Amino acid sequence: MADTLTVTDNRTGKSYEIPIANDTISAMDLRQIKVNDTDFGMMSYDPAYKNTASCISRITYIDGGKGILRYRGYPIEQLAETSSFLEVAFLLLRGELPSQSEMAGFQYEVKHHTLVHENIRELMEGFRYDAHPMGILMSTIAALSTFYPEAKNVDDAENRWLQIVRLIGKLPTLAAYAYRHRRGLPYVYPDNELSYSGNFLNMMFKMTERSYEPNPAVEKALDVLLILHADHEQNCSATAMRGVGSSRVDPYSALAAACAALYGPLHGGANEAVVRMLQEIGSKDAIPGFIKQVKEDRSVRLMGFGHRVYKNYDPRAKVIKKMAYEVFDAVGKNPLIDIAVELERIALEDEYFVNKKLYPNVDFYSGLIYQAMGLPMDMYPVLFALGRCAGWLAQWQEMLTDDEQRIARPRQVYLGSGSRDYVPLSDR
Ligand code: CMC
């Protein structure tokens, strides 16, 4: 059996044999299909890239039907159980788990890049008291490019690595500063004695104590949440990172663009919507009425359910659900969890959700944990960005080192006006 696809163009009666590799045909192979010599050639039309592979990647594998997620081959469940966020970041970026000395070196590098220039602090002051922390985060990430002009040498591997480490080191500082600004609290400098997640909690929540001691259960949960969000292959924000980065702009500018993509409610904002939904439902008794509403009114959705790729239980949701109880044991139960669990139970028995293969996704339980940790809702996408930063950088690096990649520049099908002559304003 030949690995080819035979296409017959019924306009001309000509047949073409197109190679198949990895169950995929190359869109450029369609270009040979022409009605005559002056014809541009056939293109494929795929708004929102629903069935177009834009790259070859070796970072993250998802099987949506089976509910499988692996980073560099390692199942997400194993990484969440036993690894740390920094180890996972190294894995995503370098392709292999670090040796002990590599791990120690990476931790040292990241910790020694956690401080931000004092001018960034001053820049923060310019934001209004109620500025959304995600807006502050993306603006200050973009501003970092002005501090490190050498970052534009994106084809220099050593220089690239320095910026990667800087970004992973500085993002928690920017995120925590955005939160403290919002609350009118003094900024807390990083504490390099603490773990990556412990230090983030320190910069967020330290008050007058001499040194901050993170709650171990909360520190562990935060680290796991960062791992679970670290990469998800070619999603909207990773595509933004690759697309913007393909112009060879510096990684700070590209990462600010990825952050902007994540800010949208269809991407990084759903966990907040879940908490709002659970608050509105208010009690277990109201669940059947809500489910009825979802089924009857297409504008009402069961937030935290459904996914473009997963047509099975999102493996991340399983880990988060279990962890939620561990966090509640440490910091007190979030009463909304009972509504969430019952809502999930009822939905998974309902044929509307069963037939459409709608299962809980990563956002169904994560907001409840963030809320129990004392985070305001507008910080939820910021937390998502902290984890996803590792994936964005891995995707960016892979794109830059892929010989097949060029500046991202899709084609269009033009259906606008034909040529016409300009009419002066006075004659219109
Ligand atoms: N509640 C009720 N019905 C739903 C839901 C839902 N949460 N999700 C999908 N459907 C229905 C939808 O009405 C459609 O029905 P029909 O076939 O009769 O038209 C069918 O299921 C397919 O839905 P779709 O909107 O065509 O699917 P999609 O792949 O374009 O959308 C989604 C995926 C995640 C945007 C969608 O499931 C959704 O809006 N979920 C709620 C929001 C949410 O939880 N988002 C977080 C996604 S995970 C985080 C991330 O990766 O960024």
Short mmCIF file of C-alpha atoms and ligand atoms in Angstrom, two decimals:
data_model
loop_
_atom_site.label_atom_id
_atom_site.label_comp_id
_atom_site.label_asym_id
_atom_site.label_seq_id
_atom_site.Cartn_x
_atom_site.Cartn_y
_atom_site.Cartn_z
CA MET A 1 0.00 0.00 0.00
CA ALA A 2 1.55 3.27 -1.16
CA ASP A 3 1.67 6.18 1.26
CA THR A 4 0.12 8.56 -1.24
CA LEU A 5 -3.15 10.27 -1.92
CA THR A 6 -4.49 10.37 -5.46
CA VAL A 7 -6.46 13.50 -6.20
CA THR A 8 -8.43 13.95 -9.40
CA ASP A 9 -9.25 17.51 -10.40
CA ASN A 10 -12.65 17.24 -12.09
CA ARG A 11 -12.17 20.67 -13.68
CA THR A 12 -9.36 19.31 -15.82
CA GLY A 13 -9.63 15.54 -15.42
CA LYS A 14 -5.97 15.46 -14.31
CA SER A 15 -4.84 13.23 -11.44
CA TYR A 16 -2.08 14.00 -8.94
CA GLU A 17 -0.31 11.71 -6.54
CA ILE A 18 0.46 13.43 -3.27
CA PRO A 19 2.82 11.88 -0.68
CA ILE A 20 1.46 11.14 2.80
CA ALA A 21 3.82 11.40 5.77
CA ASN A 22 2.64 10.97 9.36
CA ASP A 23 -0.99 10.78 8.14
CA THR A 24 -0.56 14.26 6.73
CA ILE A 25 -0.21 15.79 3.28
CA SER A 26 1.82 18.91 2.67
CA ALA A 27 -0.38 21.88 1.76
CA MET A 28 2.34 23.02 -0.68
CA ASP A 29 1.81 19.81 -2.68
CA LEU A 30 -1.65 21.08 -3.56
CA ARG A 31 -0.12 24.05 -5.37
CA GLN A 32 0.67 21.89 -8.41
CA ILE A 33 -3.08 21.46 -8.99
CA LYS A 34 -3.87 24.11 -11.59
CA VAL A 35 -6.45 24.66 -14.30
CA ASN A 36 -3.84 26.34 -16.52
CA ASP A 37 -0.25 27.58 -16.39
CA THR A 38 -1.16 31.04 -15.10
CA ASP A 39 -3.32 29.68 -12.30
CA PHE A 40 -1.77 30.28 -8.84
CA GLY A 41 -2.57 26.71 -7.80
CA MET A 42 -4.81 25.06 -5.22
CA MET A 43 -4.74 26.10 -1.56
CA SER A 44 -6.45 24.59 1.47
CA TYR A 45 -8.94 26.73 3.42
CA ASP A 46 -8.89 26.25 7.19
CA PRO A 47 -10.09 29.15 9.34
CA ALA A 48 -8.99 28.71 12.98
CA TYR A 49 -6.56 25.94 11.93
CA LYS A 50 -9.09 23.25 12.81
CA ASN A 51 -7.33 20.62 10.72
CA THR A 52 -3.96 22.12 9.87
CA ALA A 53 -0.68 21.07 11.46
CA SER A 54 1.44 24.23 11.52
CA CYS A 55 4.60 22.55 12.73
CA ILE A 56 6.34 19.33 13.58
CA SER A 57 6.77 19.23 17.34
CA ARG A 58 8.44 16.90 19.81
CA ILE A 59 7.29 18.63 22.98
CA THR A 60 3.75 17.68 24.00
CA TYR A 61 1.51 14.80 22.96
CA ILE A 62 -2.25 14.84 23.41
CA ASP A 63 -4.70 12.07 22.55
CA GLY A 64 -8.02 13.82 23.10
CA GLY A 65 -10.11 10.70 22.58
CA LYS A 66 -8.26 8.71 25.22
CA GLY A 67 -7.62 11.63 27.59
CA ILE A 68 -3.82 11.38 27.35
CA LEU A 69 -1.37 14.24 27.91
CA ARG A 70 2.40 13.72 27.90
CA TYR A 71 5.31 16.16 28.04
CA ARG A 72 8.28 14.79 26.07
CA GLY A 73 6.71 11.33 26.47
CA TYR A 74 6.19 11.47 30.25
CA PRO A 75 2.54 11.08 31.38
CA ILE A 76 1.22 14.23 33.03
CA GLU A 77 -0.03 12.19 36.02
CA GLN A 78 3.52 10.99 36.82
CA LEU A 79 5.00 14.45 36.47
CA ALA A 80 2.29 16.00 38.66
CA GLU A 81 2.78 13.33 41.30
CA THR A 82 6.57 13.32 41.55
CA SER A 83 8.21 16.16 39.67
CA SER A 84 8.58 19.89 40.31
CA PHE A 85 7.68 22.79 38.06
CA LEU A 86 11.29 23.76 37.43
CA GLU A 87 12.18 20.18 36.54
CA VAL A 88 9.24 20.08 34.11
CA ALA A 89 10.29 23.44 32.64
CA PHE A 90 13.78 22.00 32.03
CA LEU A 91 12.23 18.89 30.47
CA LEU A 92 10.07 20.94 28.12
CA LEU A 93 12.94 23.22 27.16
CA ARG A 94 15.74 20.69 26.86
CA GLY A 95 13.85 17.56 25.91
CA GLU A 96 15.17 15.35 28.73
CA LEU A 97 14.78 15.25 32.49
CA PRO A 98 17.78 17.00 34.10
CA SER A 99 20.55 15.12 35.88
CA GLN A 100 21.05 16.15 39.52
CA SER A 101 23.79 18.61 38.64
CA GLU A 102 21.81 20.01 35.70
CA MET A 103 18.84 20.49 38.01
CA ALA A 104 20.92 22.26 40.62
CA GLY A 105 22.44 24.47 37.92
CA PHE A 106 19.07 25.34 36.43
CA GLN A 107 17.59 26.18 39.85
CA TYR A 108 20.56 28.39 40.57
CA GLU A 109 20.26 30.18 37.23
CA VAL A 110 16.51 30.80 37.57
CA LYS A 111 16.80 31.98 41.17
CA HIS A 112 19.51 34.42 40.21
CA HIS A 113 17.25 36.08 37.69
CA THR A 114 14.23 36.68 39.90
CA LEU A 115 14.89 40.36 40.60
CA VAL A 116 13.56 42.95 38.20
CA HIS A 117 15.14 46.32 37.48
CA GLU A 118 13.86 49.05 39.79
CA ASN A 119 12.59 50.95 36.75
CA ILE A 120 10.07 48.13 36.24
CA ARG A 121 8.81 48.78 39.76
CA GLU A 122 8.38 52.41 38.84
CA LEU A 123 6.60 51.45 35.64
CA MET A 124 4.17 49.39 37.76
CA GLU A 125 3.36 52.50 39.76
CA GLY A 126 1.97 54.07 36.60
CA PHE A 127 -0.93 51.64 36.43
CA ARG A 128 -4.26 52.56 37.97
CA TYR A 129 -5.04 51.07 41.38
CA ASP A 130 -7.59 48.67 39.87
CA ALA A 131 -5.61 47.68 36.76
CA HIS A 132 -6.16 44.05 35.74
CA PRO A 133 -3.04 42.09 36.75
CA MET A 134 -2.98 40.34 33.38
CA GLY A 135 -2.74 43.74 31.64
CA ILE A 136 0.10 44.69 33.97
CA LEU A 137 1.84 41.36 33.41
CA MET A 138 1.82 41.51 29.64
CA SER A 139 2.88 45.18 29.56
CA THR A 140 5.79 44.65 31.92
CA ILE A 141 6.92 41.51 30.06
CA ALA A 142 7.00 43.58 26.86
CA ALA A 143 8.85 46.36 28.72
CA LEU A 144 11.60 43.89 29.68
CA SER A 145 12.68 43.82 26.04
CA THR A 146 13.93 47.39 26.44
CA PHE A 147 16.16 46.31 29.33
CA TYR A 148 17.77 43.45 27.41
CA PRO A 149 18.34 44.70 23.85
CA GLU A 150 20.74 41.82 23.19
CA ALA A 151 17.69 39.52 23.38
CA LYS A 152 17.01 40.26 19.74
CA ASN A 153 19.87 37.95 18.77
CA VAL A 154 17.42 35.09 18.71
CA ASP A 155 19.59 32.83 16.55
CA ASP A 156 22.34 32.72 19.16
CA ALA A 157 21.57 29.66 21.33
CA GLU A 158 23.51 30.88 24.38
CA ASN A 159 21.84 34.27 24.32
CA ARG A 160 18.47 32.61 23.83
CA TRP A 161 18.98 30.46 26.91
CA LEU A 162 19.85 33.51 29.01
CA GLN A 163 16.56 35.18 28.07
CA ILE A 164 14.64 31.95 28.75
CA VAL A 165 16.08 31.71 32.25
CA ARG A 166 15.42 35.40 32.83
CA LEU A 167 11.79 35.06 31.80
CA ILE A 168 11.16 32.00 33.96
CA GLY A 169 12.89 33.76 36.86
CA LYS A 170 11.15 37.11 36.51
CA LEU A 171 7.58 36.18 35.66
CA PRO A 172 6.57 35.30 39.24
CA THR A 173 8.06 38.61 40.42
CA LEU A 174 6.07 40.58 37.85
CA ALA A 175 2.91 38.61 38.65
CA ALA A 176 3.24 39.14 42.40
CA TYR A 177 4.04 42.84 41.95
CA ALA A 178 0.89 43.20 39.83
CA TYR A 179 -1.13 41.67 42.67
CA ARG A 180 0.48 43.81 45.38
CA HIS A 181 0.00 46.95 43.28
CA ARG A 182 -3.68 46.15 43.04
CA ARG A 183 -3.95 45.80 46.80
CA GLY A 184 -1.82 48.83 47.57
CA LEU A 185 0.71 46.65 49.39
CA PRO A 186 4.49 47.16 49.31
CA TYR A 187 6.29 44.92 46.84
CA VAL A 188 8.16 41.98 48.31
CA TYR A 189 11.58 41.10 46.92
CA PRO A 190 12.29 37.48 45.97
CA ASP A 191 13.61 35.11 48.62
CA ASN A 192 16.08 32.74 46.98
CA GLU A 193 16.03 30.41 49.97
CA LEU A 194 12.55 29.29 48.97
CA SER A 195 11.40 27.00 46.18
CA TYR A 196 10.09 28.53 42.94
CA SER A 197 6.48 28.21 44.11
CA GLY A 198 7.31 29.02 47.73
CA ASN A 199 9.00 32.23 46.64
CA PHE A 200 5.98 33.19 44.56
CA LEU A 201 3.74 32.76 47.62
CA ASN A 202 6.26 34.82 49.60
CA MET A 203 6.13 37.68 47.08
CA MET A 204 2.33 37.50 47.05
CA PHE A 205 1.44 37.11 50.71
CA LYS A 206 4.34 38.17 52.96
CA MET A 207 3.29 40.86 55.41
CA THR A 208 5.37 42.00 58.37
CA GLU A 209 6.97 38.69 59.33
CA ARG A 210 10.78 38.55 59.09
CA SER A 211 10.75 35.65 56.70
CA TYR A 212 7.81 34.01 55.02
CA GLU A 213 7.12 30.31 55.49
CA PRO A 214 4.84 28.94 52.82
CA ASN A 215 2.20 26.39 53.79
CA PRO A 216 3.69 23.14 52.38
CA ALA A 217 0.33 21.88 51.05
CA VAL A 218 -0.35 25.16 49.27
CA GLU A 219 3.22 25.34 47.94
CA LYS A 220 2.96 21.79 46.58
CA ALA A 221 -0.49 22.45 45.06
CA LEU A 222 0.73 25.59 43.35
CA ASP A 223 3.72 23.73 41.93
CA VAL A 224 1.43 20.98 40.60
CA LEU A 225 -0.90 23.57 39.05
CA LEU A 226 2.09 25.14 37.29
CA ILE A 227 3.10 21.70 35.97
CA LEU A 228 -0.41 20.97 34.72
CA HIS A 229 -0.54 24.27 32.85
CA ALA A 230 3.04 24.18 31.54
CA ASP A 231 2.26 23.21 27.95
CA HIS A 232 -0.63 22.10 25.80
CA GLU A 233 0.88 21.93 22.29
CA GLN A 234 -0.47 24.26 19.58
CA ASN A 235 -3.12 26.17 21.52
CA CYS A 236 -4.04 29.80 20.83
CA SER A 237 -1.27 31.37 22.94
CA ALA A 238 1.45 28.92 21.81
CA THR A 239 0.44 29.72 18.25
CA ALA A 240 0.75 33.43 19.06
CA MET A 241 4.22 32.83 20.55
CA ARG A 242 5.37 30.94 17.49
CA GLY A 243 3.71 33.31 15.02
CA VAL A 244 5.03 36.51 16.57
CA GLY A 245 8.41 34.92 17.30
CA SER A 246 8.70 33.85 13.67
CA SER A 247 9.35 37.50 12.76
CA ARG A 248 12.59 37.07 14.81
CA VAL A 249 11.42 39.60 17.38
CA ASP A 250 12.92 39.24 20.89
CA PRO A 251 11.27 36.69 23.23
CA TYR A 252 9.92 39.33 25.65
CA SER A 253 7.81 40.87 22.87
CA ALA A 254 6.70 37.44 21.62
CA LEU A 255 5.85 36.25 25.14
CA ALA A 256 3.82 39.41 25.79
CA ALA A 257 1.80 38.50 22.68
CA ALA A 258 1.28 34.95 23.95
CA CYS A 259 0.14 36.40 27.26
CA ALA A 260 -2.35 38.62 25.42
CA ALA A 261 -3.77 35.55 23.66
CA LEU A 262 -4.13 33.77 26.99
CA TYR A 263 -5.98 36.76 28.48
CA GLY A 264 -9.03 36.07 26.28
CA PRO A 265 -12.07 34.49 27.96
CA LEU A 266 -12.09 31.54 25.56
CA HIS A 267 -8.57 30.57 26.60
CA GLY A 268 -7.20 31.45 30.04
CA GLY A 269 -10.33 33.00 31.50
CA ALA A 270 -12.61 29.97 31.91
CA ASN A 271 -11.54 29.06 35.47
CA GLU A 272 -12.88 32.39 36.70
CA ALA A 273 -16.14 31.77 34.82
CA VAL A 274 -16.50 28.40 36.59
CA VAL A 275 -16.27 29.99 40.04
CA ARG A 276 -18.80 32.66 39.06
CA MET A 277 -21.12 29.96 37.70
CA LEU A 278 -20.88 27.90 40.91
CA GLN A 279 -21.57 31.01 42.98
CA GLU A 280 -24.64 31.76 40.89
CA ILE A 281 -25.94 28.19 41.20
CA GLY A 282 -25.52 28.68 44.95
CA SER A 283 -26.73 25.30 46.24
CA LYS A 284 -26.96 21.64 45.24
CA ASP A 285 -30.76 21.91 44.99
CA ALA A 286 -30.42 24.40 42.17
CA ILE A 287 -28.26 22.11 40.00
CA PRO A 288 -31.02 20.25 38.10
CA GLY A 289 -32.59 23.61 37.18
CA PHE A 290 -29.24 24.89 35.94
CA ILE A 291 -28.57 21.76 33.87
CA LYS A 292 -32.04 22.13 32.32
CA GLN A 293 -31.19 25.74 31.45
CA VAL A 294 -27.90 24.70 29.79
CA LYS A 295 -29.72 22.14 27.66
CA GLU A 296 -32.53 24.47 26.66
CA ASP A 297 -30.69 27.75 26.21
CA ARG A 298 -27.67 27.44 23.93
CA SER A 299 -26.25 30.70 25.24
CA VAL A 300 -25.77 29.17 28.70
CA ARG A 301 -22.83 26.78 28.99
CA LEU A 302 -21.64 24.54 31.73
CA MET A 303 -18.32 26.30 32.19
CA GLY A 304 -15.28 24.08 32.76
CA PHE A 305 -16.85 21.37 30.61
CA GLY A 306 -15.96 20.48 27.03
CA HIS A 307 -12.75 20.90 25.06
CA ARG A 308 -11.76 21.19 21.41
CA VAL A 309 -9.26 18.35 21.80
CA TYR A 310 -10.40 16.23 24.77
CA LYS A 311 -13.45 14.12 24.07
CA ASN A 312 -12.82 12.28 27.32
CA TYR A 313 -11.99 13.33 30.90
CA ASP A 314 -9.21 15.95 30.75
CA PRO A 315 -6.34 14.19 32.60
CA ARG A 316 -5.40 17.48 34.26
CA ALA A 317 -8.89 17.82 35.77
CA LYS A 318 -8.50 14.41 37.47
CA VAL A 319 -5.27 15.50 39.18
CA ILE A 320 -6.71 18.88 40.19
CA LYS A 321 -9.90 17.39 41.64
CA LYS A 322 -7.90 15.09 43.92
CA MET A 323 -5.55 17.90 44.92
CA ALA A 324 -8.41 20.26 45.75
CA TYR A 325 -9.23 18.19 48.84
CA GLU A 326 -5.59 18.23 49.96
CA VAL A 327 -5.54 22.02 49.74
CA PHE A 328 -8.86 22.32 51.56
CA ASP A 329 -7.49 20.15 54.38
CA ALA A 330 -4.68 22.68 54.77
CA VAL A 331 -6.48 26.00 54.31
CA GLY A 332 -10.14 25.22 54.88
CA LYS A 333 -12.76 23.88 52.54
CA ASN A 334 -14.11 25.94 49.68
CA PRO A 335 -17.86 25.30 50.07
CA LEU A 336 -18.33 25.52 46.30
CA ILE A 337 -16.57 22.15 45.90
CA ASP A 338 -19.71 20.28 46.99
CA ILE A 339 -21.72 22.02 44.28
CA ALA A 340 -18.98 21.32 41.72
CA VAL A 341 -18.77 17.60 42.54
CA GLU A 342 -22.55 17.18 42.40
CA LEU A 343 -22.74 19.20 39.18
CA GLU A 344 -20.10 16.96 37.62
CA ARG A 345 -21.93 13.81 38.79
CA ILE A 346 -25.27 14.94 37.36
CA ALA A 347 -23.76 16.17 34.09
CA LEU A 348 -21.81 12.96 33.49
CA GLU A 349 -25.03 10.95 33.83
CA ASP A 350 -27.00 13.24 31.54
CA GLU A 351 -27.31 12.12 27.94
CA TYR A 352 -26.86 15.68 26.58
CA PHE A 353 -23.30 15.79 27.97
CA VAL A 354 -22.65 12.09 27.35
CA ASN A 355 -23.68 12.28 23.68
CA LYS A 356 -21.62 15.40 23.04
CA LYS A 357 -18.65 13.92 24.92
CA LEU A 358 -18.47 16.85 27.31
CA TYR A 359 -16.26 16.15 30.33
CA PRO A 360 -14.66 18.39 32.98
CA ASN A 361 -11.62 20.25 31.66
CA VAL A 362 -8.61 21.73 33.48
CA ASP A 363 -10.61 24.78 34.54
CA PHE A 364 -13.45 23.01 36.30
CA TYR A 365 -11.66 22.61 39.64
CA SER A 366 -8.59 24.88 39.39
CA GLY A 367 -10.48 28.10 40.22
CA LEU A 368 -11.75 26.54 43.45
CA ILE A 369 -8.18 25.90 44.57
CA TYR A 370 -7.05 29.41 43.65
CA GLN A 371 -10.01 30.82 45.55
CA ALA A 372 -9.19 28.72 48.63
CA MET A 373 -5.61 30.00 48.43
CA GLY A 374 -7.00 33.51 48.77
CA LEU A 375 -6.33 34.66 45.22
CA PRO A 376 -8.69 37.17 43.62
CA MET A 377 -10.31 35.92 40.41
CA ASP A 378 -8.42 38.21 38.08
CA MET A 379 -5.18 36.54 39.21
CA TYR A 380 -6.29 33.14 37.85
CA PRO A 381 -5.14 33.76 34.26
CA VAL A 382 -1.89 35.20 35.65
CA LEU A 383 -1.25 31.87 37.39
CA PHE A 384 -1.99 30.11 34.11
CA ALA A 385 0.61 32.34 32.40
CA LEU A 386 3.29 31.51 35.00
CA GLY A 387 3.00 27.82 34.21
CA ARG A 388 2.52 28.21 30.47
CA CYS A 389 5.61 30.44 30.19
CA ALA A 390 7.76 27.28 30.12
CA GLY A 391 5.74 25.84 27.25
CA TRP A 392 5.68 29.09 25.29
CA LEU A 393 9.47 29.29 25.50
CA ALA A 394 9.89 25.63 24.51
CA GLN A 395 7.60 26.15 21.52
CA TRP A 396 9.45 29.34 20.56
CA GLN A 397 12.84 27.63 20.75
CA GLU A 398 11.63 24.68 18.71
CA MET A 399 10.22 27.02 16.06
CA LEU A 400 13.48 28.97 15.81
CA THR A 401 15.59 25.85 15.41
CA ASP A 402 13.29 24.19 12.86
CA ASP A 403 14.75 24.58 9.36
CA GLU A 404 11.33 24.19 7.79
CA GLN A 405 9.89 27.21 9.58
CA ARG A 406 9.74 30.68 8.04
CA ILE A 407 7.96 33.86 9.05
CA ALA A 408 4.31 32.90 9.71
CA ARG A 409 2.33 34.23 6.82
CA PRO A 410 -0.93 32.48 5.92
CA ARG A 411 -2.67 32.90 2.59
CA GLN A 412 -6.18 34.21 2.13
CA VAL A 413 -9.08 33.65 -0.21
CA TYR A 414 -9.83 37.15 -1.49
CA LEU A 415 -13.51 37.75 -2.16
CA GLY A 416 -13.48 41.56 -1.95
CA SER A 417 -14.09 44.15 -4.60
CA GLY A 418 -12.36 43.95 -7.99
CA SER A 419 -10.20 46.81 -9.25
CA ARG A 420 -11.97 50.18 -9.25
CA ASP A 421 -10.89 53.80 -9.63
CA TYR A 422 -10.48 56.14 -6.68
CA VAL A 423 -13.19 58.81 -6.39
CA PRO A 424 -12.09 62.09 -4.73
CA LEU A 425 -13.83 62.89 -1.43
CA SER A 426 -15.46 65.99 -2.93
CA ASP A 427 -17.22 63.80 -5.51
CA ARG A 428 -18.61 61.26 -3.04
N1 CMC B 1 -21.89 23.39 27.99
C1 CMC B 1 -22.94 23.05 27.19
N2 CMC B 1 -22.81 22.68 25.91
C2 CMC B 1 -21.57 22.64 25.39
C3 CMC B 1 -20.44 22.96 26.17
C4 CMC B 1 -20.62 23.33 27.50
N3 CMC B 1 -19.58 23.64 28.29
N4 CMC B 1 -19.31 22.83 25.41
C5 CMC B 1 -19.74 22.44 24.20
N5 CMC B 1 -21.09 22.33 24.20
C6 CMC B 1 -21.93 21.86 23.07
C7 CMC B 1 -22.09 22.95 22.03
O1 CMC B 1 -23.29 23.70 22.25
C8 CMC B 1 -22.13 22.16 20.75
O2 CMC B 1 -23.42 21.63 20.62
P1 CMC B 1 -24.06 21.37 19.13
O3 CMC B 1 -23.23 20.28 18.54
O4 CMC B 1 -25.47 20.95 19.44
O5 CMC B 1 -23.94 22.66 18.40
C9 CMC B 1 -21.19 20.98 21.01
O6 CMC B 1 -21.20 20.81 22.44
C10 CMC B 1 -19.76 21.22 20.52
O7 CMC B 1 -19.31 22.46 21.07
P2 CMC B 1 -18.36 23.51 20.31
O8 CMC B 1 -18.53 24.83 20.95
O9 CMC B 1 -18.59 23.38 18.84
O10 CMC B 1 -16.95 22.89 20.64
P3 CMC B 1 -15.56 23.63 20.52
O11 CMC B 1 -14.53 22.57 20.37
O12 CMC B 1 -15.59 24.71 19.49
O13 CMC B 1 -15.44 24.37 21.94
C11 CMC B 1 -14.97 24.85 24.18
C12 CMC B 1 -14.69 23.93 22.99
C13 CMC B 1 -13.97 24.54 25.31
C14 CMC B 1 -14.79 26.33 23.78
C15 CMC B 1 -16.41 24.60 24.69
O14 CMC B 1 -16.57 23.25 25.08
C16 CMC B 1 -16.81 25.54 25.80
O15 CMC B 1 -17.27 26.66 25.54
N6 CMC B 1 -16.65 25.11 27.11
C17 CMC B 1 -16.92 25.98 28.21
C18 CMC B 1 -15.76 26.95 28.40
C19 CMC B 1 -14.53 26.27 28.99
O16 CMC B 1 -14.63 25.52 29.94
N7 CMC B 1 -13.34 26.58 28.43
C20 CMC B 1 -12.08 26.05 28.92
C21 CMC B 1 -11.38 25.20 27.92
S1 CMC B 1 -9.95 24.37 28.65
C22 CMC B 1 -8.77 25.66 28.84
C23 CMC B 1 -7.92 25.91 27.63
O17 CMC B 1 -7.41 24.94 27.04
O18 CMC B 1 -7.73 27.10 27.28
#
